Backbone as numpy.savetxt, mean C-alpha at the origin, in Angstrom:
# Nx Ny Nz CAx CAy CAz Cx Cy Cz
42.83 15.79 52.08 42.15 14.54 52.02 41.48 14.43 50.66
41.80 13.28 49.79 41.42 13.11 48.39 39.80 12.46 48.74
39.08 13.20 47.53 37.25 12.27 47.81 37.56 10.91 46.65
37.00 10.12 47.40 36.97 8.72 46.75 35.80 9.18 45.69
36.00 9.49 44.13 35.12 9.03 43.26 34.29 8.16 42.41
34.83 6.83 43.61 34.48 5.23 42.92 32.36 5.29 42.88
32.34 5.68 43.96 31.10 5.61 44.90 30.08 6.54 43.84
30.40 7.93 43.97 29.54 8.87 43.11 29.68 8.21 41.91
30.66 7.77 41.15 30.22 7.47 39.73 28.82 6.10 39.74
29.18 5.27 40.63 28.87 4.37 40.56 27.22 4.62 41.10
26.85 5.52 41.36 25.72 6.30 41.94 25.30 6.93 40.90
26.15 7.78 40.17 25.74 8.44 39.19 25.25 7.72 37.53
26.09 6.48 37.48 25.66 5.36 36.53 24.20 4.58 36.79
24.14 4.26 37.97 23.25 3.48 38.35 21.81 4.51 38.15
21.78 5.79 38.21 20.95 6.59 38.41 20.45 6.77 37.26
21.36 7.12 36.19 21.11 7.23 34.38 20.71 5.60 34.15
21.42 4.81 34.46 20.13 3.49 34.11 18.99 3.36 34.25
18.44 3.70 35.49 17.39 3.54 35.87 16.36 4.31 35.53
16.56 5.98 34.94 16.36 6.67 34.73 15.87 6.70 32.99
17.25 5.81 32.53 16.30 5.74 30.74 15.53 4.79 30.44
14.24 5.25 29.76 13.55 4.60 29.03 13.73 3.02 28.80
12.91 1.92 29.38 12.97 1.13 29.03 12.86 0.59 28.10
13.61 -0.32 26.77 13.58 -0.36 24.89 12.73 -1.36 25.27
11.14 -0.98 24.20 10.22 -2.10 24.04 10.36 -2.31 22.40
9.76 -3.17 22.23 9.72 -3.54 20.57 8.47 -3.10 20.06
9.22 -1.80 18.99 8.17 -1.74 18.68 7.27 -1.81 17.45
6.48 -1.77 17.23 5.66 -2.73 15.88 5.73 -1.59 14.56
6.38 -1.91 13.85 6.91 -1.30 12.70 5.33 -1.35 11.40
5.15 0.17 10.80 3.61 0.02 10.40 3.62 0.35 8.58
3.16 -0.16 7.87 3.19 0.17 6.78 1.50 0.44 5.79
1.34 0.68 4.85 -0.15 1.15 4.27 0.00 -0.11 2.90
-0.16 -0.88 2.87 -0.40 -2.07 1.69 -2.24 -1.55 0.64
-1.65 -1.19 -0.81 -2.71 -0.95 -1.49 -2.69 -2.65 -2.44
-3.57 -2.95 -2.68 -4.08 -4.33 -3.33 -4.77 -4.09 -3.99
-5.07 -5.18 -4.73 -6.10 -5.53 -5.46 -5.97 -6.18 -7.00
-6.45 -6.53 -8.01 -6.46 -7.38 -9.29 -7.15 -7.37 -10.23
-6.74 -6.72 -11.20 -6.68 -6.07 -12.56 -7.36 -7.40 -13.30
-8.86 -6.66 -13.81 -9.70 -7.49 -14.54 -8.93 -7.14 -16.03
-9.42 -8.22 -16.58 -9.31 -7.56 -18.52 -10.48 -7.49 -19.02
-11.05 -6.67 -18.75 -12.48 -6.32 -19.42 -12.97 -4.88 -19.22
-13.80 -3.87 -19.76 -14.26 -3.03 -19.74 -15.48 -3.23 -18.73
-15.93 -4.36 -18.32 -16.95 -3.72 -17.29 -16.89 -4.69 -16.20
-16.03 -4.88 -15.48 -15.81 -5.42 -14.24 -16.60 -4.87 -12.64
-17.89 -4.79 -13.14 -19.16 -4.46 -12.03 -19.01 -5.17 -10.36
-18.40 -6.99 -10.52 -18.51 -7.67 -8.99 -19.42 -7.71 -9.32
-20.75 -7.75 -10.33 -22.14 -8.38 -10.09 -22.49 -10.09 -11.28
-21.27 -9.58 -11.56 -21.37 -11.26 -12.85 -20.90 -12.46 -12.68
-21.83 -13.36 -12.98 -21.08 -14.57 -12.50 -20.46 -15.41 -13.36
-20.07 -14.80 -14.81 -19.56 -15.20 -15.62 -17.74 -14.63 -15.08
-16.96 -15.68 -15.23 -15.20 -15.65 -14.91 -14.52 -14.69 -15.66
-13.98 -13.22 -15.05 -13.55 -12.45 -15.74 -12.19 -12.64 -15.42
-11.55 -12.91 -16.77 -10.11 -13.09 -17.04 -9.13 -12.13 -16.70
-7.87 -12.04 -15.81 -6.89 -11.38 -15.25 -6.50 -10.16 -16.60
-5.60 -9.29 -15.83 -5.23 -8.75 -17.08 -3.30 -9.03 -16.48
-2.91 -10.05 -16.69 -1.35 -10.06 -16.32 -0.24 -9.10 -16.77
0.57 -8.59 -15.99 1.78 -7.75 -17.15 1.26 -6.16 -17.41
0.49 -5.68 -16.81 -0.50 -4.50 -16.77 0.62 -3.43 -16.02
0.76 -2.72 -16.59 1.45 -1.13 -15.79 0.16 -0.54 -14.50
0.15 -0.46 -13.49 -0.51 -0.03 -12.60 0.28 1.44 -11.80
-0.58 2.13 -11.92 0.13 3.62 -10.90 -1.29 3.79 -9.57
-0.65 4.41 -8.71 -1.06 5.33 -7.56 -1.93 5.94 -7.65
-2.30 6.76 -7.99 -2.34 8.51 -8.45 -3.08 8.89 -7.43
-2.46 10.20 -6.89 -3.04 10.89 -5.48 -3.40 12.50 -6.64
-4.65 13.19 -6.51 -4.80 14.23 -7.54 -4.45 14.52 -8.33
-4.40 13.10 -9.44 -3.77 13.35 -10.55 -2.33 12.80 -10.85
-1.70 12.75 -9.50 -0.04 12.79 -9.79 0.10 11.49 -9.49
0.78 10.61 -10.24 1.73 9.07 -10.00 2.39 9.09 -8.94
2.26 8.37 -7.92 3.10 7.96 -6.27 3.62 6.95 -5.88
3.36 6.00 -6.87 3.53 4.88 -6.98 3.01 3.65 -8.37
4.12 3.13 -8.78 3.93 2.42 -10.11 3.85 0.68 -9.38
3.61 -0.44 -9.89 3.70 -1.41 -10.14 2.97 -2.27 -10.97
3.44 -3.59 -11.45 3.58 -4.48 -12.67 2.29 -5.69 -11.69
1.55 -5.69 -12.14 0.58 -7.20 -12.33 1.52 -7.97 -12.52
1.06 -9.65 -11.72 1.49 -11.09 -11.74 0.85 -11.71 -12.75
0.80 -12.82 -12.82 0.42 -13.67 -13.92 -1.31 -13.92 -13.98
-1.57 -13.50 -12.59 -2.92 -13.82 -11.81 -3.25 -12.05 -11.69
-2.95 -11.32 -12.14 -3.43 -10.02 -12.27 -3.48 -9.27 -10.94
-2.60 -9.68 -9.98 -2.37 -9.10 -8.95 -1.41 -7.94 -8.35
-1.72 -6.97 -7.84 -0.42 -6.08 -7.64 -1.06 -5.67 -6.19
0.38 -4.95 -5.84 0.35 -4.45 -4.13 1.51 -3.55 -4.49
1.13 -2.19 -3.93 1.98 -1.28 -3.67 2.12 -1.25 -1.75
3.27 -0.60 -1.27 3.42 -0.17 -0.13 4.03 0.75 0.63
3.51 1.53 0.91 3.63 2.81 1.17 4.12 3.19 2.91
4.87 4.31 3.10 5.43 4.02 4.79 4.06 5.70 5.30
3.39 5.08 6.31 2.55 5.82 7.16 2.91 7.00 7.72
4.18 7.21 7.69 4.83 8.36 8.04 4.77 9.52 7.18
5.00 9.02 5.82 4.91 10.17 4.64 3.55 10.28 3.83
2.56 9.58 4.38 1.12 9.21 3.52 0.45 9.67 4.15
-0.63 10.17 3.85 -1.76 10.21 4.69 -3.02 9.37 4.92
-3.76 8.50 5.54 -4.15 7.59 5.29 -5.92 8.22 4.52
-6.42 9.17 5.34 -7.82 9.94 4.92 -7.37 10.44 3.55
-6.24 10.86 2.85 -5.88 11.66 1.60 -5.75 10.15 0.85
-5.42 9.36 0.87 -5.24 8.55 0.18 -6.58 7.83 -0.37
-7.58 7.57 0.44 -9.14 6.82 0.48 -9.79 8.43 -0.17
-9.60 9.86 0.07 -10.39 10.93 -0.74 -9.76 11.18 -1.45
-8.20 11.33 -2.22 -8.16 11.55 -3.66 -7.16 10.99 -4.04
-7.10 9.38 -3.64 -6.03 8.67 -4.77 -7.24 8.00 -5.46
-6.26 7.17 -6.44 -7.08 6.12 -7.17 -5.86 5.28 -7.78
-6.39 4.24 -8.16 -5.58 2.67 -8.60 -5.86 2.93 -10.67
-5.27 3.31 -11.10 -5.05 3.33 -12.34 -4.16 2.39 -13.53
-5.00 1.97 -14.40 -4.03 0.65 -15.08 -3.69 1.63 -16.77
-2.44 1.78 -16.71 -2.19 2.74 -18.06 -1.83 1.54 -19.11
-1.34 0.58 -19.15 -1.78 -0.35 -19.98 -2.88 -0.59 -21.05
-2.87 -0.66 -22.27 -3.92 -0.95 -23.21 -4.47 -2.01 -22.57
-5.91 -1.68 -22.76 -6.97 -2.96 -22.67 -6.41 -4.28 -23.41
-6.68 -3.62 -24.81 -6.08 -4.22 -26.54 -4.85 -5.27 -25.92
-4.28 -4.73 -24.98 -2.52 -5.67 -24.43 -3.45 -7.00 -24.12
-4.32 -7.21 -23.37 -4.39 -8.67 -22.62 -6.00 -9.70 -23.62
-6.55 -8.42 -24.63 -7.78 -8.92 -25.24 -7.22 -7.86 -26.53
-7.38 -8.38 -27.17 -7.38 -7.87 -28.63 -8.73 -7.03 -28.70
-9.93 -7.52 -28.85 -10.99 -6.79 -29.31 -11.61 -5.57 -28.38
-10.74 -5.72 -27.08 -11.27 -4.55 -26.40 -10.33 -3.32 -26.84
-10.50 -2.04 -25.96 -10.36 -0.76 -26.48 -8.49 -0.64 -26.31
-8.16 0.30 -27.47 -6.54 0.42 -27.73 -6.23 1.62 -26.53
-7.15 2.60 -26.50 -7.34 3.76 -25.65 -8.31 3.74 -24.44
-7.38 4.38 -23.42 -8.23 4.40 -22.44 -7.80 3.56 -21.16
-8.42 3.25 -20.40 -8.04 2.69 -19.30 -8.73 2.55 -18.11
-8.22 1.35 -16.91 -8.99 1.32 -15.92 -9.04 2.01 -15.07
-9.83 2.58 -13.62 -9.78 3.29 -12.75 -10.38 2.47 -11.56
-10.41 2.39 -10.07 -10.79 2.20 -9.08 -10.37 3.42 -8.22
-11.39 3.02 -7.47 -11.46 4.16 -5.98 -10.69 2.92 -5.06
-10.45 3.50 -3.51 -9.48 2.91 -2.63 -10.81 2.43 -1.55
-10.58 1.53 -1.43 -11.74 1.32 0.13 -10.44 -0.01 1.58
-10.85 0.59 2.43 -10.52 0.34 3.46 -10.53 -1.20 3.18
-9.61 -2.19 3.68 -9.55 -3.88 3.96 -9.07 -4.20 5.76
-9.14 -5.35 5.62 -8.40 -6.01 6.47 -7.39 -5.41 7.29
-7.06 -5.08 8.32 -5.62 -4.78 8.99 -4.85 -5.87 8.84
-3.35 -6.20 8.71 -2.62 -7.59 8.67 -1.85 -7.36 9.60
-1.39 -8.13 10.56 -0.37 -8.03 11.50 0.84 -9.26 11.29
2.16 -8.83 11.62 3.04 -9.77 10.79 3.50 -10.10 12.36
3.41 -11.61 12.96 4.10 -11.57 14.13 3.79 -10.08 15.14
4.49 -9.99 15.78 4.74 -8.89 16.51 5.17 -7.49 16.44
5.49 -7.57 14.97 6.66 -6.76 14.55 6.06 -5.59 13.27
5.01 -5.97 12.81 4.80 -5.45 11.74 3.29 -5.62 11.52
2.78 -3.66 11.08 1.47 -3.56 11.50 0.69 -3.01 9.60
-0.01 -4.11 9.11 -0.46 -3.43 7.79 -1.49 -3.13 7.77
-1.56 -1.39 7.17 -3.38 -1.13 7.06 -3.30 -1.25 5.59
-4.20 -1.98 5.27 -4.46 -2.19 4.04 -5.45 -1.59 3.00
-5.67 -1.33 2.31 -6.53 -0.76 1.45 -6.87 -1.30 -0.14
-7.75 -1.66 -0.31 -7.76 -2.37 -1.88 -8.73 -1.43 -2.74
-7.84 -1.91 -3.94 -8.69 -1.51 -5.34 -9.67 -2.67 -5.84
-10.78 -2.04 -5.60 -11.81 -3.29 -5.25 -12.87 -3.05 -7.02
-12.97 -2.28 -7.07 -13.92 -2.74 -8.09 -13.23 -1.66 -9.65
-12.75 -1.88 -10.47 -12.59 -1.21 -11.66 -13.44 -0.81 -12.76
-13.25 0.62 -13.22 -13.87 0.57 -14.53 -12.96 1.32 -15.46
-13.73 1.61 -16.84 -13.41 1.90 -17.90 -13.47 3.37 -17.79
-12.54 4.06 -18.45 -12.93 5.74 -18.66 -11.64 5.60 -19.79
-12.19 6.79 -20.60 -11.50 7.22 -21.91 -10.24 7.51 -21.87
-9.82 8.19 -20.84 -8.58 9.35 -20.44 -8.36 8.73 -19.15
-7.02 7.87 -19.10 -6.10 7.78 -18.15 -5.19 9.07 -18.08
């Protein structure tokens, strides 16, 4: 007598369906660094005189020293790097990166310095959420200054 195997498979399919993981969507996360490159040597946030962009500016990363990331200023002195959460660390990034502009001052103002360059520390922003799909922790380069040695 032959066993009908219609039944067990159909038992055995139904069982592995039910059995895997239901696919949810899930929200895809990235680390967005910001912020906008003054042209001036003392960009404090305490003046209320209009400090002019520095557009076209070379901007790097730097996590202890080392470049992790490069990008180019807009016309409006803006840049955003973005980084995937998986390979970053978010506490290493806020204790020893920094937002560095290797660009001459001299590039966007003539009378300021030929040498040297800007620096910011990283401070925590906004979370952004894109739709459903997409989760940004953000972090900006919020206030810049001057130091000799980029």
């Amino acid at each position: 007598m032959a066993i009908n195997m219609k039944p067990l498979i159909f038992v055995s399919v139904l069982v592995a369906a039910f059995a895997a993981p239901t696919a949810e969507a899930q929200l895809l996360s990235l680390i967005g660094i910001q912020g906008t490159v003054p042209c001036t040597t003392n960009a404090t946030g305490s003046s209320t005189v209009a400090i002019p962009p520095f557009p076209g500016a070379q901007v790097q990363l730097r996590c202890s020293g080392v470049p992790v990331a490069t990008a180019t200023t807009n016309s409006t002195g803006q840049f955003t790097f973005f980084l995937d959460p998986l390979s970053t660390n978010l506490p290493r990034l806020l204790g020893t990166c920094n937002v560095v502009v290797t660009t001459p001052l001299s590039t966007c103002n003539i009378t300021l310095p030929a040498v040297g360059g800007l620096i910011s520390n990283l401070v925590p922003g906004l979370p952004t959420t894109v739709g459903n799909v997409l989760s940004i922790t953000n972090l900006v380069a919020l206030i810049f200054r001057y130091v000799q040695n980029v």
